[in-house]
PDB file of C-alpha atoms and ligand atoms in Angstrom:
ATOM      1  CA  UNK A   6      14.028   5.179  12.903  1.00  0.00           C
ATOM      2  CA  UNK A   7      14.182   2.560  10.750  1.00  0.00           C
ATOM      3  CA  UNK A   8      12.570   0.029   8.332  1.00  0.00           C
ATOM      4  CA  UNK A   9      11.976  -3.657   7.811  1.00  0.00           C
ATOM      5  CA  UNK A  10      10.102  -6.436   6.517  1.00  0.00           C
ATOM      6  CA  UNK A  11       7.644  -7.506   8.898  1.00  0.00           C
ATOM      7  CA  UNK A  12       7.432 -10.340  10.711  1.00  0.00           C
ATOM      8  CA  UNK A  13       5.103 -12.590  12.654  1.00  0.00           C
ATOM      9  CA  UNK A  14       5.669 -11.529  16.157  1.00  0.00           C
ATOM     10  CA  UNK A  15       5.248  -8.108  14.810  1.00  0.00           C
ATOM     11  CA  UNK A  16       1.058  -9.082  14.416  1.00  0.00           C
ATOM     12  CA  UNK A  17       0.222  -7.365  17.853  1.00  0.00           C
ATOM     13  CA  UNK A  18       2.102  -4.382  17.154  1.00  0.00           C
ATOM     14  CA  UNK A  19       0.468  -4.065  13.561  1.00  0.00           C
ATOM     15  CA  UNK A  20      -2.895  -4.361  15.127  1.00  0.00           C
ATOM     16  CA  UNK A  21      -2.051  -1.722  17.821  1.00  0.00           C
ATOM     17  CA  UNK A  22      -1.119   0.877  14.840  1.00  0.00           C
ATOM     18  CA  UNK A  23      -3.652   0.167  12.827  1.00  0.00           C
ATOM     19  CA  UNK A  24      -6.322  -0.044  16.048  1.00  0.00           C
ATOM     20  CA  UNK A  25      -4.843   3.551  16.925  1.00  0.00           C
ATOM     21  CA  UNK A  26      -4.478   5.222  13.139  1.00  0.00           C
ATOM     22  CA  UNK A  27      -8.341   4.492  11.752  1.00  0.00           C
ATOM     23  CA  UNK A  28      -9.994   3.612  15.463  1.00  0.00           C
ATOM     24  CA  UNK A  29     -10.596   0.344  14.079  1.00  0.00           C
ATOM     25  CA  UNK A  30      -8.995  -2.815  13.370  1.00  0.00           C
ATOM     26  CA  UNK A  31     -10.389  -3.400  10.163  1.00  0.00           C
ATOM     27  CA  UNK A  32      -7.067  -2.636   8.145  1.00  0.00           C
ATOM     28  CA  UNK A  33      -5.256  -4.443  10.246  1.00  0.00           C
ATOM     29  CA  UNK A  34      -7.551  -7.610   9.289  1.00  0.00           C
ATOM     30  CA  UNK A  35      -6.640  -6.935   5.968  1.00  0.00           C
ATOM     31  CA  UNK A  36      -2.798  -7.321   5.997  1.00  0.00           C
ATOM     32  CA  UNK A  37      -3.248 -10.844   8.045  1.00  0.00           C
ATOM     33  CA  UNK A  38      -6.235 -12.138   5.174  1.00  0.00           C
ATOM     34  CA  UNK A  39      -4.007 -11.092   2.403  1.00  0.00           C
ATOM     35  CA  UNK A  40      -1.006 -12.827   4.003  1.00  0.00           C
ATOM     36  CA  UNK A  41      -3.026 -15.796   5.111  1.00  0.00           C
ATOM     37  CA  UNK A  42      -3.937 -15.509   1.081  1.00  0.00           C
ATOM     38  CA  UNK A  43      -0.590 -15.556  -0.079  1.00  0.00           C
ATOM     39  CA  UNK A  44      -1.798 -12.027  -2.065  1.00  0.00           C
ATOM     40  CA  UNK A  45       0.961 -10.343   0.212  1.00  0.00           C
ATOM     41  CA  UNK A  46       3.828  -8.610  -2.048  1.00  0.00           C
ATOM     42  CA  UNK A  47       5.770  -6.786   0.542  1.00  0.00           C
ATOM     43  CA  UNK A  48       4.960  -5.602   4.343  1.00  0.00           C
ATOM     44  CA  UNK A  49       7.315  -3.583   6.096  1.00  0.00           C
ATOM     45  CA  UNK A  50       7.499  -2.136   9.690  1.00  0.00           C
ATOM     46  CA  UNK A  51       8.797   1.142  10.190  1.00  0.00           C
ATOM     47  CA  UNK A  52      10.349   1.149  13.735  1.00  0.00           C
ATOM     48  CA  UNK A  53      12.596   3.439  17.047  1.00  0.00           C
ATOM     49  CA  UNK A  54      12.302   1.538  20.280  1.00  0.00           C
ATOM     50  CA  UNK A  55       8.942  -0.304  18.894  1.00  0.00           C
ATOM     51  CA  UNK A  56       6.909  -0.718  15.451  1.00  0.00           C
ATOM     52  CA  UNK A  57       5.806   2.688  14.996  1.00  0.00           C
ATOM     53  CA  UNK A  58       4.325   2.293  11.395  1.00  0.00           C
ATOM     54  CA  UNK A  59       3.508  -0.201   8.673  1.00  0.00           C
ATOM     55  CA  UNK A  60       2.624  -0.458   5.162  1.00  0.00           C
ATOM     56  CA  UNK A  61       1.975  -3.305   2.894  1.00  0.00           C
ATOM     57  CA  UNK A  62       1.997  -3.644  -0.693  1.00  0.00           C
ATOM     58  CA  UNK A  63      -0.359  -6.533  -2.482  1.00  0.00           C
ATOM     59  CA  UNK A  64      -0.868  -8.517  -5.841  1.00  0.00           C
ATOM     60  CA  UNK A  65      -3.035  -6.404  -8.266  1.00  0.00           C
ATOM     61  CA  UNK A  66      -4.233  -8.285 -11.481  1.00  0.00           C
ATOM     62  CA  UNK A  67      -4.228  -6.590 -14.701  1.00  0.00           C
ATOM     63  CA  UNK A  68      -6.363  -8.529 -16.963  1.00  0.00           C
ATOM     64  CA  UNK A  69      -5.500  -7.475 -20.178  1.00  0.00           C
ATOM     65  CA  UNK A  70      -1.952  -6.356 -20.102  1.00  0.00           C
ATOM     66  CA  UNK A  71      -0.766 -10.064 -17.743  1.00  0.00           C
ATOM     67  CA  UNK A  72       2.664  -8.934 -19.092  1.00  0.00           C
ATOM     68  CA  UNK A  73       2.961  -5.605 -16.577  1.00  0.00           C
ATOM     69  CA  UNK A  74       3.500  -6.579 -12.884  1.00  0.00           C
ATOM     70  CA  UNK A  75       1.550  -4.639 -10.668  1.00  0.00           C
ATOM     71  CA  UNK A  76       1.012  -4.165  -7.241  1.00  0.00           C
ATOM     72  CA  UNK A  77      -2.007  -2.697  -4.875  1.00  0.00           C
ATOM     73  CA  UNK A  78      -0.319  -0.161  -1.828  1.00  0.00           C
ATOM     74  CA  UNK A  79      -2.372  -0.757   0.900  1.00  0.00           C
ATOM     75  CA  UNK A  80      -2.861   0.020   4.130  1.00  0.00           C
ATOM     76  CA  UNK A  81      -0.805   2.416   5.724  1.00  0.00           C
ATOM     77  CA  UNK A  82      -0.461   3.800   9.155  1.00  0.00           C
ATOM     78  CA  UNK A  83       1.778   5.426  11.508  1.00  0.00           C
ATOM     79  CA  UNK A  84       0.972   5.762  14.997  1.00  0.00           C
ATOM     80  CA  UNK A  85      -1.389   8.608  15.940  1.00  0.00           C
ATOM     81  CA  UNK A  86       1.960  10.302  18.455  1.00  0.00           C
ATOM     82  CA  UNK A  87       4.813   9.646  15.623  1.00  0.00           C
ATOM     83  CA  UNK A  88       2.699  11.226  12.483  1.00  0.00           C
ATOM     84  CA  UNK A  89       4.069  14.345  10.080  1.00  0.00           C
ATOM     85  CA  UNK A  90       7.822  13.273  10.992  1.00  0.00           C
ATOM     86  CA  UNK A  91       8.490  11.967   7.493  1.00  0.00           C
ATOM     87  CA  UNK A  92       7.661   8.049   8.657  1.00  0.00           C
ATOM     88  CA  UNK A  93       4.612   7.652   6.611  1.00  0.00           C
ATOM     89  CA  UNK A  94       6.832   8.889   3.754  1.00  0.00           C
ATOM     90  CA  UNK A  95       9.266   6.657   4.493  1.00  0.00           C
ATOM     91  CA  UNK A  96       7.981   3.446   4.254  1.00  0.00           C
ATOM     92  CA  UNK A  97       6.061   4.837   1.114  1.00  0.00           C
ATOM     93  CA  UNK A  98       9.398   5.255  -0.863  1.00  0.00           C
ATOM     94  CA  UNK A  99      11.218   2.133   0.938  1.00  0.00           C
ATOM     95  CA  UNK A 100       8.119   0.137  -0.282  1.00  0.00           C
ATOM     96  CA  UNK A 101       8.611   1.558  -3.748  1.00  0.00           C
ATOM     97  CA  UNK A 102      12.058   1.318  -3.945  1.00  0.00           C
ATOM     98  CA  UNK A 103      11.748  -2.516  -3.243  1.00  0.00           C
ATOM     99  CA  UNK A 104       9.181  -3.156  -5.564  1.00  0.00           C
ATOM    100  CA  UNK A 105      11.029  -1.204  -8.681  1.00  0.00           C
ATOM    101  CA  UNK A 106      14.394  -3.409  -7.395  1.00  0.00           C
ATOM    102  CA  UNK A 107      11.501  -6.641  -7.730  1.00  0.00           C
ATOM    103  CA  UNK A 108      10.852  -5.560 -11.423  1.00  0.00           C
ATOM    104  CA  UNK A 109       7.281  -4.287 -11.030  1.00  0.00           C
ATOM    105  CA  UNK A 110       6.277  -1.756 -13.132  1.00  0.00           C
ATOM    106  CA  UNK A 111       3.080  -0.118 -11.658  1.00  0.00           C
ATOM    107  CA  UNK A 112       1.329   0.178  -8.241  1.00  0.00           C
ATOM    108  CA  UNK A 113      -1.586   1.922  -7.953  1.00  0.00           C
ATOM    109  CA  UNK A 114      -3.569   3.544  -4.324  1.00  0.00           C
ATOM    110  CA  UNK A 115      -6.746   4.698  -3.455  1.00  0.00           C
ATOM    111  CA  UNK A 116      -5.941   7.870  -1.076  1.00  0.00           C
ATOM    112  CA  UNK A 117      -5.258  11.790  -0.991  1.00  0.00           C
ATOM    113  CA  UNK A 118      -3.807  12.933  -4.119  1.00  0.00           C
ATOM    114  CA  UNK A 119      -2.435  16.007  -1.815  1.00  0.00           C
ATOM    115  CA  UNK A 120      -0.373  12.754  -0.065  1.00  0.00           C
ATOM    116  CA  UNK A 121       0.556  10.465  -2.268  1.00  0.00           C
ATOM    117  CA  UNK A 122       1.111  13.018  -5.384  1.00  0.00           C
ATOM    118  CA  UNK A 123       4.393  14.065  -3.968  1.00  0.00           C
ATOM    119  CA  UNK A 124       5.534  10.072  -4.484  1.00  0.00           C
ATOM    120  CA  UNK A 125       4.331  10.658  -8.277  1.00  0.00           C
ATOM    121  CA  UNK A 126       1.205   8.509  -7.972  1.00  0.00           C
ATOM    122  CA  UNK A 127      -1.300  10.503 -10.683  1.00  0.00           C
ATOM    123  CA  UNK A 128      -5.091   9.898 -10.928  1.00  0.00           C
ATOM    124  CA  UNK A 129      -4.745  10.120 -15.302  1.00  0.00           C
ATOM    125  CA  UNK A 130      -2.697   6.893 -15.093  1.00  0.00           C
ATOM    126  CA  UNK A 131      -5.324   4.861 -13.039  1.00  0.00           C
ATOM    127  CA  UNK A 132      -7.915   6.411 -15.258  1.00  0.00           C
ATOM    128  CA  UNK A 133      -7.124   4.223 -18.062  1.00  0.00           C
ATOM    129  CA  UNK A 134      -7.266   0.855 -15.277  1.00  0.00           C
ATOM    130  CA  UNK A 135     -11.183  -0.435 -14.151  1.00  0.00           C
ATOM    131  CA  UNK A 136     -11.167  -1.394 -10.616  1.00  0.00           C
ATOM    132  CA  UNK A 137     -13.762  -1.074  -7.862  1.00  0.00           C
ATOM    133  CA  UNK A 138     -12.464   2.012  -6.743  1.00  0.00           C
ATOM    134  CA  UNK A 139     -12.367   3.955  -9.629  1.00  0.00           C
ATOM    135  CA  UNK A 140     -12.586   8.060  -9.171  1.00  0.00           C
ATOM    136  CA  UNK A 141     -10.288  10.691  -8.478  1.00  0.00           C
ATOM    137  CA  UNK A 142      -8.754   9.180  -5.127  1.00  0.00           C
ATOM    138  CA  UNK A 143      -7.173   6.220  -6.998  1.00  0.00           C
ATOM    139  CA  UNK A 144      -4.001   7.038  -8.086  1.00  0.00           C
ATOM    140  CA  UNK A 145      -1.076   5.205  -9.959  1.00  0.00           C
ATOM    141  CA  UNK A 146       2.695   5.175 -10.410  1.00  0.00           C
ATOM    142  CA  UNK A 147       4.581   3.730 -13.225  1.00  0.00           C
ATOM    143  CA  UNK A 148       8.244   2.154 -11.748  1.00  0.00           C
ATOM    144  CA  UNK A 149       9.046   1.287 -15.350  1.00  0.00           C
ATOM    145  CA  UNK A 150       8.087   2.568 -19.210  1.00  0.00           C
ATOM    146  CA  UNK A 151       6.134  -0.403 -19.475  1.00  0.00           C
ATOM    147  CA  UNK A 152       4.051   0.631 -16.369  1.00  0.00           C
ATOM    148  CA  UNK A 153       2.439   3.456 -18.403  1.00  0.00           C
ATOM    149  CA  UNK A 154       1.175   0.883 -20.735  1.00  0.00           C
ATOM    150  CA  UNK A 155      -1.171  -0.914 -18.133  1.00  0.00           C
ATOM    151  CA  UNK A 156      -4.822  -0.522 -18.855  1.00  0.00           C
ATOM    152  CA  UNK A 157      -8.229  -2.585 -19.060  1.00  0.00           C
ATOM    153  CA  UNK A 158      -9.531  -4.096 -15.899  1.00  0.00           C
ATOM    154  CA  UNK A 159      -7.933  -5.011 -12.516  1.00  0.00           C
ATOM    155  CA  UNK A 160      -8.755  -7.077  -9.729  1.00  0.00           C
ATOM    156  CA  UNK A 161      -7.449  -6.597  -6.285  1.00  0.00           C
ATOM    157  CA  UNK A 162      -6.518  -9.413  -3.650  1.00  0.00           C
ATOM    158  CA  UNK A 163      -9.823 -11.159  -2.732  1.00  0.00           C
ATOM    159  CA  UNK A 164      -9.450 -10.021   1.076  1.00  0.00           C
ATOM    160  CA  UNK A 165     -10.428  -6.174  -0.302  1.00  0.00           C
ATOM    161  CA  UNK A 166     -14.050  -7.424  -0.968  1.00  0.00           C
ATOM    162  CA  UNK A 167     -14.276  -7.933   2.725  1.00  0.00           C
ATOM    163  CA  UNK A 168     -13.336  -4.625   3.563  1.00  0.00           C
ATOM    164  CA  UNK A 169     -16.374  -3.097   1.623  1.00  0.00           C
TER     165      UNK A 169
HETATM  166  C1  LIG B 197      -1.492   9.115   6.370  1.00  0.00           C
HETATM  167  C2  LIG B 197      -0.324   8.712   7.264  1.00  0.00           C
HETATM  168  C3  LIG B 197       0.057   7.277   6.997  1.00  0.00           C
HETATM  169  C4  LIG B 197       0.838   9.643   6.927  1.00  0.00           C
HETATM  170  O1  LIG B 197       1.951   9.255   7.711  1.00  0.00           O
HETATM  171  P1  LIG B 197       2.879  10.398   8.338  1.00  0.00           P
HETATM  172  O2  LIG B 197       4.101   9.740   8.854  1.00  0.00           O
HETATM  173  O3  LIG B 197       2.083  11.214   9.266  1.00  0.00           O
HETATM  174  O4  LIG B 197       3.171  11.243   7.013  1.00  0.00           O
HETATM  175  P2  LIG B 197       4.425  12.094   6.629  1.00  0.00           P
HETATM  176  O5  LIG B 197       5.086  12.623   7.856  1.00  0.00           O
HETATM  177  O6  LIG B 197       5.223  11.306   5.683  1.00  0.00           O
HETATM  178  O7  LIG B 197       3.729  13.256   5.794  1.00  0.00           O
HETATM  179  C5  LIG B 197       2.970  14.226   6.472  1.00  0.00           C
HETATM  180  C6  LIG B 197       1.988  14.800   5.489  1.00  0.00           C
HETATM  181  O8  LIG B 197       0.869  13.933   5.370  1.00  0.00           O
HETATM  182  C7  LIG B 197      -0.315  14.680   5.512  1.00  0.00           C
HETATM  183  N1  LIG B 197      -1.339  13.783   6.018  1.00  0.00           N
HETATM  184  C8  LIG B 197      -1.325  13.097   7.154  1.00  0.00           C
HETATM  185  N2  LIG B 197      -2.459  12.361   7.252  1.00  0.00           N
HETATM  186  C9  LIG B 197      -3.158  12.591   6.121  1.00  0.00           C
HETATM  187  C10 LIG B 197      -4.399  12.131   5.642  1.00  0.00           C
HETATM  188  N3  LIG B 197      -5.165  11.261   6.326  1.00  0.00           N
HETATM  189  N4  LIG B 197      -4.815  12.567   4.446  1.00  0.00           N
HETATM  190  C11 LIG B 197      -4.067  13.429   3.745  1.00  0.00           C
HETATM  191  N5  LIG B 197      -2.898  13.918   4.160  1.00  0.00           N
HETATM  192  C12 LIG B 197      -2.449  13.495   5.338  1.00  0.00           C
HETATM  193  C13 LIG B 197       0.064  15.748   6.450  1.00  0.00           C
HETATM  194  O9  LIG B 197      -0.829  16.833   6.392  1.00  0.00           O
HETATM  195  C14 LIG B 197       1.433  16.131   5.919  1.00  0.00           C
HETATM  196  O10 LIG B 197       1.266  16.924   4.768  1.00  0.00           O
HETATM  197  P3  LIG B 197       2.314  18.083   4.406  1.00  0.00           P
HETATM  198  O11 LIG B 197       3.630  17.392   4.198  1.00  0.00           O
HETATM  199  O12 LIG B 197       1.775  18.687   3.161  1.00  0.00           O
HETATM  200  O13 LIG B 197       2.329  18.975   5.590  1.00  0.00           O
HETATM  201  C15 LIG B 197      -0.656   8.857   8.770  1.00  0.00           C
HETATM  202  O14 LIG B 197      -0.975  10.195   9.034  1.00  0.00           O
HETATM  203  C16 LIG B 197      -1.780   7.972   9.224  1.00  0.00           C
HETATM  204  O15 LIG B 197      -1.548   6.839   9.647  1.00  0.00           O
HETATM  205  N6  LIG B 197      -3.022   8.486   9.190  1.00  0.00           N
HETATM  206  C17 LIG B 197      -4.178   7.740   9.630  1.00  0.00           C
HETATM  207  C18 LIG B 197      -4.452   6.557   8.743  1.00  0.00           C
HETATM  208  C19 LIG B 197      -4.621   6.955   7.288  1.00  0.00           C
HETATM  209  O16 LIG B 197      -5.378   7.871   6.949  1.00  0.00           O
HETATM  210  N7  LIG B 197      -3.919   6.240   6.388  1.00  0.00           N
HETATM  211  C20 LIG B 197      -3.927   6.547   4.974  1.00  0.00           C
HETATM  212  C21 LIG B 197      -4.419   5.407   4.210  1.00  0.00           C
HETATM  213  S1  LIG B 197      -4.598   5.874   2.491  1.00  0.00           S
END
């Protein structure tokens, strides 16, 4: 197994994951809206013989601290036959791991806190951020000291609104 950025003949495959994971294709509309947007950070394939899983990682406006980069993970998926084998994990940490090497400082995810606390992510740092999704299912990690400083309000990649 291994991981990659995505690329454009990968589009069918991404739908196919996505289509399989939720039942819907809705989150795979997403990823192509925020690429066609340019609001795309980073979106990476996790793959054996064939994508298996993806995960993509978007612009997230802070408003009143411009100064901290941060970035929106969102969606992820890994196909319904190659789940709890560590992949979702993987491209979780890869994603990370790029973005810290990228110089952001925060990225912040709406999802199980019993899933994405064991990457660090912690609801009392998105607490102090005012998105849409505010409550105790959006989550945030700090890659850098200055992360921890983020606060005020935040706007996500226009494609989101859709999603609603
Ligand atoms: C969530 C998902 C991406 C995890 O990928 P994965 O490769 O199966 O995950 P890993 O193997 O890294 O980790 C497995 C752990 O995730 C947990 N898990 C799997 N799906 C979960 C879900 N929807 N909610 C909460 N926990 C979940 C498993 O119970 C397991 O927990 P454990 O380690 O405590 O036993 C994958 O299950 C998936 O695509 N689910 C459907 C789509 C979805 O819900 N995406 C999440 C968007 S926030």
């Amino acid at each position: 197994m291994g991981i990659r950025l995505e690329e454009s003949a990968d589009w069918s495959s991404v739908y196919a994951i996505y289509s399989a994971a939720f039942g819907q294709s809705a989150e795979a509309d997403l990823v192509r809206h925020m690429h066609q947007d340019g609001d795309l950070i980073l979106s990476l394939i996790a793959y054996g013989d064939e994508p298996v899983g993806h995960i993509a990682y978007s612009r997230l406006v802070l408003h009143e601290t411009g100064s901290i980069r941060a970035a929106v993970l969102a969606p992820l998926a890994v196909a319904p036959s190659f789940q709890k084998q560590g992949i979702g994990a993987a491209l979780v940490r890869d994603g990370l791991k790029r973005l810290t090497d990228r110089g952001y400082d925060l990225v912040l995810v709406l999802g199980e806190p019993h899933y994405y606390g064991r990457f660090g992510f912690d609801p009392n740092l998105a607490e102090k951020l005012q998105t849409p999704y505010d409550g105790p299912y959006l989550q945030a990690l700090a890659l850098s000291p200055r992360g921890t400083g983020a606060h005020g309000p935040a706007s996500y990649a226009r494609a989101f609104a859709e999603l609603k």
